[in-house]
Amino acid sequence: MFKRLAGLLLLVVLTLLTQVGGIALALCWLVGRLLPPSSPLQRLGINAGLFAGFYVVLSLFVVPPLAALGGRVPLPCTSEPDRPFAAAHPAFCWLNRHYVDPRLNALLTNLSRDVAQQFPGTVTLFLDANLPFINGFPLLPHLSHGDGRKLDLAYSYRGPEGGYLPAQTRSPIGYWAFQQPAAGEIPSPCRAGAWLTTRWDMQFLQGLFPQRTLEPERTRAALRWLTTEGQNAGIERIFIEPYLAARLGVSSPLLGFQGCRAARHDDHIHIQIKR
Ligand SMILES: [Zn+2]
């Protein structure tokens, strides 16, 4: 009974986390039933191997064409000279959290080219996008990333010496290393410690991240492009903490504040395109 419940829980967690993980686990169970009895340790090894095999084969060969039928394509995970954008961490791709409407792929290509033209060597980094399938299936913890039209972008950072750090974020996965309002800047109106919110402070993590400050030139160039060319390319909304947009000197009707019940945006920029 306990084993079944634990298995069911694992199935739910893997499905919520990656969608593909849940499918791979279900396939693993189906095939496992056909195999002859073996010791628990052997069975664990066989299941782990089956799961890994199914996950990789599904992710590489089965999911992309199926997702394309529903209008989503995987963003390329590594940068190339004429397409200088990449996943901030390969885990976004390993977990199949990098699927988008093809228009976002084109938009990100043009954004990254524009910023790299102004600041050679810049690599634009993306974070969570969407899962491959099913409109309305959220990419936790981002409740809105459920239709292929949403994408998070990392800020650019500079190191202790002050120079731009190519293709690096402050936290290993880009999220959770929050900017703080400087003296004189108006902080977000959200109450710290409020319940029923995904506006986590992650105080215990902040001291673990290296000292890297926001690189304003490249971040401003990206935000400017998003509010001008990006708007022409279909962007309908951009979420960023208002004090950061003010610090960067960018204003636009597209810029919004997500409210206090949604993920905060002082560690990344959220963009969404029209239907
Ligand atoms: Zn987002």
Short mmCIF file of C-alpha atoms and ligand atoms in Angstrom, two decimals:
data_model
loop_
_atom_site.label_atom_id
_atom_site.label_comp_id
_atom_site.label_asym_id
_atom_site.label_seq_id
_atom_site.Cartn_x
_atom_site.Cartn_y
_atom_site.Cartn_z
CA MET A 1 0.00 0.00 0.00
CA PHE A 2 2.75 2.44 1.05
CA LYS A 3 4.79 1.45 -2.00
CA ARG A 4 1.84 2.18 -4.29
CA LEU A 5 1.20 5.55 -2.69
CA ALA A 6 4.88 6.49 -2.95
CA GLY A 7 4.87 5.42 -6.61
CA LEU A 8 1.77 7.45 -7.31
CA LEU A 9 3.30 10.47 -5.60
CA LEU A 10 6.45 10.09 -7.70
CA LEU A 11 4.33 9.90 -10.86
CA VAL A 12 2.51 13.12 -9.91
CA VAL A 13 5.72 14.97 -9.01
CA LEU A 14 7.52 13.91 -12.21
CA THR A 15 4.51 14.84 -14.32
CA LEU A 16 4.21 18.26 -12.70
CA LEU A 17 7.93 18.88 -12.94
CA THR A 18 8.54 17.75 -16.51
CA GLN A 19 5.45 16.02 -17.99
CA VAL A 20 7.83 13.65 -19.81
CA GLY A 21 9.07 12.20 -16.50
CA GLY A 22 5.56 11.00 -15.69
CA ILE A 23 5.17 9.34 -19.09
CA ALA A 24 8.60 7.69 -18.78
CA LEU A 25 7.72 6.34 -15.33
CA ALA A 26 4.40 4.93 -16.57
CA LEU A 27 6.18 3.19 -19.46
CA CYS A 28 8.79 1.89 -17.06
CA TRP A 29 6.08 0.29 -14.89
CA LEU A 30 4.36 -1.25 -17.91
CA VAL A 31 7.54 -2.86 -19.22
CA GLY A 32 8.61 -3.87 -15.70
CA ARG A 33 5.46 -6.01 -15.39
CA LEU A 34 6.54 -8.09 -18.36
CA LEU A 35 9.94 -8.92 -16.88
CA PRO A 36 10.62 -12.08 -14.82
CA PRO A 37 10.74 -11.72 -11.01
CA SER A 38 14.03 -10.49 -9.56
CA SER A 39 15.47 -9.32 -6.24
CA PRO A 40 14.44 -5.85 -4.97
CA LEU A 41 17.93 -4.50 -5.62
CA GLN A 42 18.02 -5.88 -9.16
CA ARG A 43 14.52 -4.55 -9.78
CA LEU A 44 15.59 -1.07 -8.58
CA GLY A 45 18.54 -1.08 -10.98
CA ILE A 46 16.38 -2.31 -13.89
CA ASN A 47 13.72 0.32 -13.19
CA ALA A 48 16.30 3.12 -12.95
CA GLY A 49 17.83 2.03 -16.26
CA LEU A 50 14.45 1.71 -17.95
CA PHE A 51 13.34 5.11 -16.67
CA ALA A 52 16.53 6.84 -17.83
CA GLY A 53 16.32 5.14 -21.24
CA PHE A 54 12.66 6.03 -21.77
CA TYR A 55 13.20 9.58 -20.56
CA VAL A 56 16.09 10.25 -22.92
CA VAL A 57 14.47 8.60 -25.96
CA LEU A 58 11.15 10.37 -25.35
CA SER A 59 12.82 13.76 -24.78
CA LEU A 60 15.04 13.57 -27.84
CA PHE A 61 12.94 11.78 -30.42
CA VAL A 62 9.28 11.55 -29.47
CA VAL A 63 8.36 14.75 -27.61
CA PRO A 64 9.61 17.38 -30.12
CA PRO A 65 7.46 16.19 -33.08
CA LEU A 66 4.43 15.64 -30.82
CA ALA A 67 4.82 19.07 -29.20
CA ALA A 68 5.07 20.63 -32.67
CA LEU A 69 1.58 19.27 -33.44
CA GLY A 70 0.35 21.38 -30.54
CA GLY A 71 2.32 24.43 -31.69
CA ARG A 72 5.34 24.30 -29.37
CA VAL A 73 9.02 23.94 -30.25
CA PRO A 74 12.04 23.45 -27.97
CA LEU A 75 14.30 26.49 -27.65
CA PRO A 76 17.92 25.69 -28.58
CA CYS A 77 19.82 25.16 -25.33
CA THR A 78 23.27 26.39 -26.31
CA SER A 79 24.30 29.55 -28.11
CA GLU A 80 25.77 29.84 -31.59
CA PRO A 81 27.63 32.81 -33.07
CA ASP A 82 24.65 34.00 -35.13
CA ARG A 83 22.10 33.09 -32.42
CA PRO A 84 23.64 34.20 -29.14
CA PHE A 85 21.08 32.91 -26.67
CA ALA A 86 21.17 29.87 -24.42
CA ALA A 87 19.50 28.22 -21.46
CA ALA A 88 20.83 29.72 -18.21
CA HIS A 89 21.28 26.13 -17.00
CA PRO A 90 21.02 22.88 -19.00
CA ALA A 91 18.47 21.61 -16.46
CA PHE A 92 15.77 23.73 -18.13
CA CYS A 93 16.28 21.56 -21.23
CA TRP A 94 16.88 18.28 -19.38
CA LEU A 95 13.50 18.80 -17.69
CA ASN A 96 11.74 19.73 -20.96
CA ARG A 97 10.83 23.15 -19.56
CA HIS A 98 12.07 24.97 -22.69
CA TYR A 99 9.09 24.65 -25.07
CA VAL A 100 7.57 27.75 -26.67
CA ASP A 101 5.38 29.05 -29.43
CA PRO A 102 7.74 29.27 -32.48
CA ARG A 103 7.25 33.06 -32.50
CA LEU A 104 9.11 33.24 -29.17
CA ASN A 105 12.04 31.37 -30.69
CA ALA A 106 12.27 33.96 -33.48
CA LEU A 107 11.80 36.80 -31.02
CA LEU A 108 14.56 35.56 -28.74
CA THR A 109 16.88 35.12 -31.73
CA ASN A 110 16.34 38.72 -32.78
CA LEU A 111 16.63 40.06 -29.23
CA SER A 112 19.90 38.24 -28.61
CA ARG A 113 21.34 39.40 -31.94
CA ASP A 114 20.42 42.99 -31.23
CA VAL A 115 21.96 43.05 -27.75
CA ALA A 116 25.10 41.25 -29.00
CA GLN A 117 25.41 43.77 -31.82
CA GLN A 118 25.44 46.62 -29.29
CA PHE A 119 27.59 44.70 -26.80
CA PRO A 120 29.64 42.03 -28.59
CA GLY A 121 30.03 38.83 -26.63
CA THR A 122 26.68 39.10 -24.87
CA VAL A 123 24.76 35.85 -24.49
CA THR A 124 21.07 36.30 -23.69
CA LEU A 125 19.96 33.65 -21.20
CA PHE A 126 16.51 32.18 -20.88
CA LEU A 127 15.06 30.45 -17.82
CA ASP A 128 11.74 28.61 -17.56
CA ALA A 129 9.56 28.59 -20.69
CA ASN A 130 6.71 26.06 -20.92
CA LEU A 131 6.25 22.30 -20.83
CA PRO A 132 5.70 20.56 -24.20
CA PHE A 133 2.01 19.70 -23.98
CA ILE A 134 -1.51 20.75 -22.99
CA ASN A 135 -2.72 24.34 -22.85
CA GLY A 136 -3.50 25.26 -19.28
CA PHE A 137 -1.02 22.77 -17.77
CA PRO A 138 1.09 25.09 -15.59
CA LEU A 139 4.85 24.98 -15.31
CA LEU A 140 5.12 25.07 -11.53
CA PRO A 141 5.76 27.33 -9.75
CA HIS A 142 4.84 29.69 -12.62
CA LEU A 143 1.08 29.40 -12.80
CA SER A 144 0.82 31.34 -16.06
CA HIS A 145 3.44 29.43 -18.09
CA GLY A 146 0.90 27.01 -19.50
CA ASP A 147 0.28 27.89 -23.14
CA GLY A 148 3.66 28.26 -24.87
CA ARG A 149 3.40 32.05 -24.93
CA LYS A 150 5.40 32.79 -21.77
CA LEU A 151 9.15 32.95 -21.26
CA ASP A 152 11.46 34.10 -18.46
CA LEU A 153 14.74 35.84 -19.25
CA ALA A 154 17.71 36.25 -16.93
CA TYR A 155 19.23 39.59 -16.14
CA SER A 156 22.83 40.26 -17.16
CA TYR A 157 25.33 40.39 -14.30
CA ARG A 158 28.76 41.77 -13.61
CA GLY A 159 31.41 40.31 -11.36
CA PRO A 160 33.31 41.77 -8.41
CA GLU A 161 35.71 43.54 -10.81
CA GLY A 162 32.78 45.25 -12.50
CA GLY A 163 32.98 43.60 -15.94
CA TYR A 164 30.15 41.75 -17.70
CA LEU A 165 30.06 38.04 -16.90
CA PRO A 166 29.19 36.34 -20.20
CA ALA A 167 26.45 33.74 -19.95
CA GLN A 168 26.40 33.71 -16.16
CA THR A 169 23.72 34.40 -13.63
CA ARG A 170 24.01 35.02 -9.90
CA SER A 171 22.32 31.84 -8.73
CA PRO A 172 23.11 28.54 -10.46
CA ILE A 173 19.68 28.36 -12.11
CA GLY A 174 19.10 32.08 -12.61
CA TYR A 175 16.22 32.32 -10.13
CA TRP A 176 16.09 33.25 -6.45
CA ALA A 177 19.05 35.67 -6.26
CA PHE A 178 16.96 38.79 -5.79
CA GLN A 179 17.90 42.37 -6.51
CA GLN A 180 17.16 44.82 -3.74
CA PRO A 181 15.92 48.36 -4.07
CA ALA A 182 18.72 50.87 -3.57
CA ALA A 183 18.37 53.90 -1.31
CA GLY A 184 15.73 56.19 -2.76
CA GLU A 185 14.10 53.49 -4.91
CA ILE A 186 10.50 52.58 -4.21
CA PRO A 187 10.30 48.95 -3.08
CA SER A 188 7.54 46.64 -4.22
CA PRO A 189 4.33 47.17 -2.23
CA CYS A 190 4.17 43.48 -1.24
CA ARG A 191 4.41 42.61 2.42
CA ALA A 192 7.32 40.36 3.29
CA GLY A 193 6.21 37.07 4.80
CA ALA A 194 2.64 37.26 3.49
CA TRP A 195 1.01 33.86 3.19
CA LEU A 196 -0.64 32.33 0.11
CA THR A 197 1.97 33.80 -2.17
CA THR A 198 4.74 32.60 -4.44
CA ARG A 199 6.67 35.74 -3.61
CA TRP A 200 9.26 33.84 -1.62
CA ASP A 201 12.15 35.74 -0.09
CA MET A 202 14.50 32.72 0.13
CA GLN A 203 16.48 34.59 2.77
CA PHE A 204 18.47 31.49 3.69
CA LEU A 205 19.84 31.33 0.13
CA GLN A 206 20.80 34.93 -0.45
CA GLY A 207 24.12 34.77 1.40
CA LEU A 208 25.19 31.67 -0.55
CA PHE A 209 25.15 33.38 -3.95
CA PRO A 210 28.28 35.16 -5.23
CA GLN A 211 28.35 38.93 -5.16
CA ARG A 212 27.22 39.85 -8.64
CA THR A 213 25.39 43.04 -9.42
CA LEU A 214 22.99 43.70 -12.23
CA GLU A 215 24.81 44.69 -15.45
CA PRO A 216 22.69 47.67 -16.40
CA GLU A 217 23.83 48.32 -20.00
CA ARG A 218 22.91 44.94 -21.42
CA THR A 219 19.83 44.51 -19.25
CA ARG A 220 18.63 47.97 -20.36
CA ALA A 221 19.33 47.17 -24.02
CA ALA A 222 17.30 43.97 -23.72
CA LEU A 223 14.41 45.69 -21.96
CA ARG A 224 14.41 48.50 -24.52
CA TRP A 225 14.33 46.02 -27.39
CA LEU A 226 11.50 44.10 -25.75
CA THR A 227 9.39 47.25 -25.35
CA THR A 228 9.97 48.46 -28.92
CA GLU A 229 10.94 45.83 -31.51
CA GLY A 230 9.56 43.17 -29.21
CA GLN A 231 6.19 44.84 -29.16
CA ASN A 232 6.16 44.79 -32.96
CA ALA A 233 7.03 41.09 -32.76
CA GLY A 234 3.97 40.34 -30.64
CA ILE A 235 4.92 40.96 -27.00
CA GLU A 236 1.84 41.97 -25.04
CA ARG A 237 3.16 42.00 -21.47
CA ILE A 238 6.48 42.24 -19.64
CA PHE A 239 6.80 41.74 -15.90
CA ILE A 240 9.69 43.34 -14.04
CA GLU A 241 9.84 44.90 -10.59
CA PRO A 242 8.91 48.56 -11.16
CA TYR A 243 11.94 49.92 -9.28
CA LEU A 244 14.26 48.01 -11.64
CA ALA A 245 12.55 49.35 -14.77
CA ALA A 246 12.86 52.83 -13.25
CA ARG A 247 16.53 52.25 -12.43
CA LEU A 248 17.19 51.18 -16.02
CA GLY A 249 15.28 54.20 -17.32
CA VAL A 250 12.83 52.18 -19.42
CA SER A 251 9.11 52.87 -19.40
CA SER A 252 6.37 51.39 -21.56
CA PRO A 253 2.70 50.50 -21.24
CA LEU A 254 3.83 46.88 -21.71
CA LEU A 255 5.71 46.90 -18.43
CA GLY A 256 3.61 45.65 -15.58
CA PHE A 257 3.78 44.54 -12.00
CA GLN A 258 2.58 41.00 -11.46
CA GLY A 259 0.98 41.64 -8.08
CA CYS A 260 1.85 40.07 -4.75
CA ARG A 261 0.33 36.64 -5.32
CA ALA A 262 2.62 35.77 -8.23
CA ALA A 263 6.30 35.03 -8.65
CA ARG A 264 8.49 38.06 -8.09
CA HIS A 265 10.49 39.62 -10.91
CA ASP A 266 13.58 41.07 -9.31
CA ASP A 267 15.57 38.02 -10.41
CA HIS A 268 14.23 37.72 -13.96
CA ILE A 269 12.09 39.33 -16.67
CA HIS A 270 8.87 37.61 -17.72
CA ILE A 271 7.57 38.14 -21.25
CA GLN A 272 4.42 36.94 -22.95
CA ILE A 273 3.26 37.22 -26.53
CA LYS A 274 -0.21 37.70 -27.97
CA ARG A 275 -2.44 34.78 -28.88
ZN ZN B 1 7.43 34.01 -16.03
#
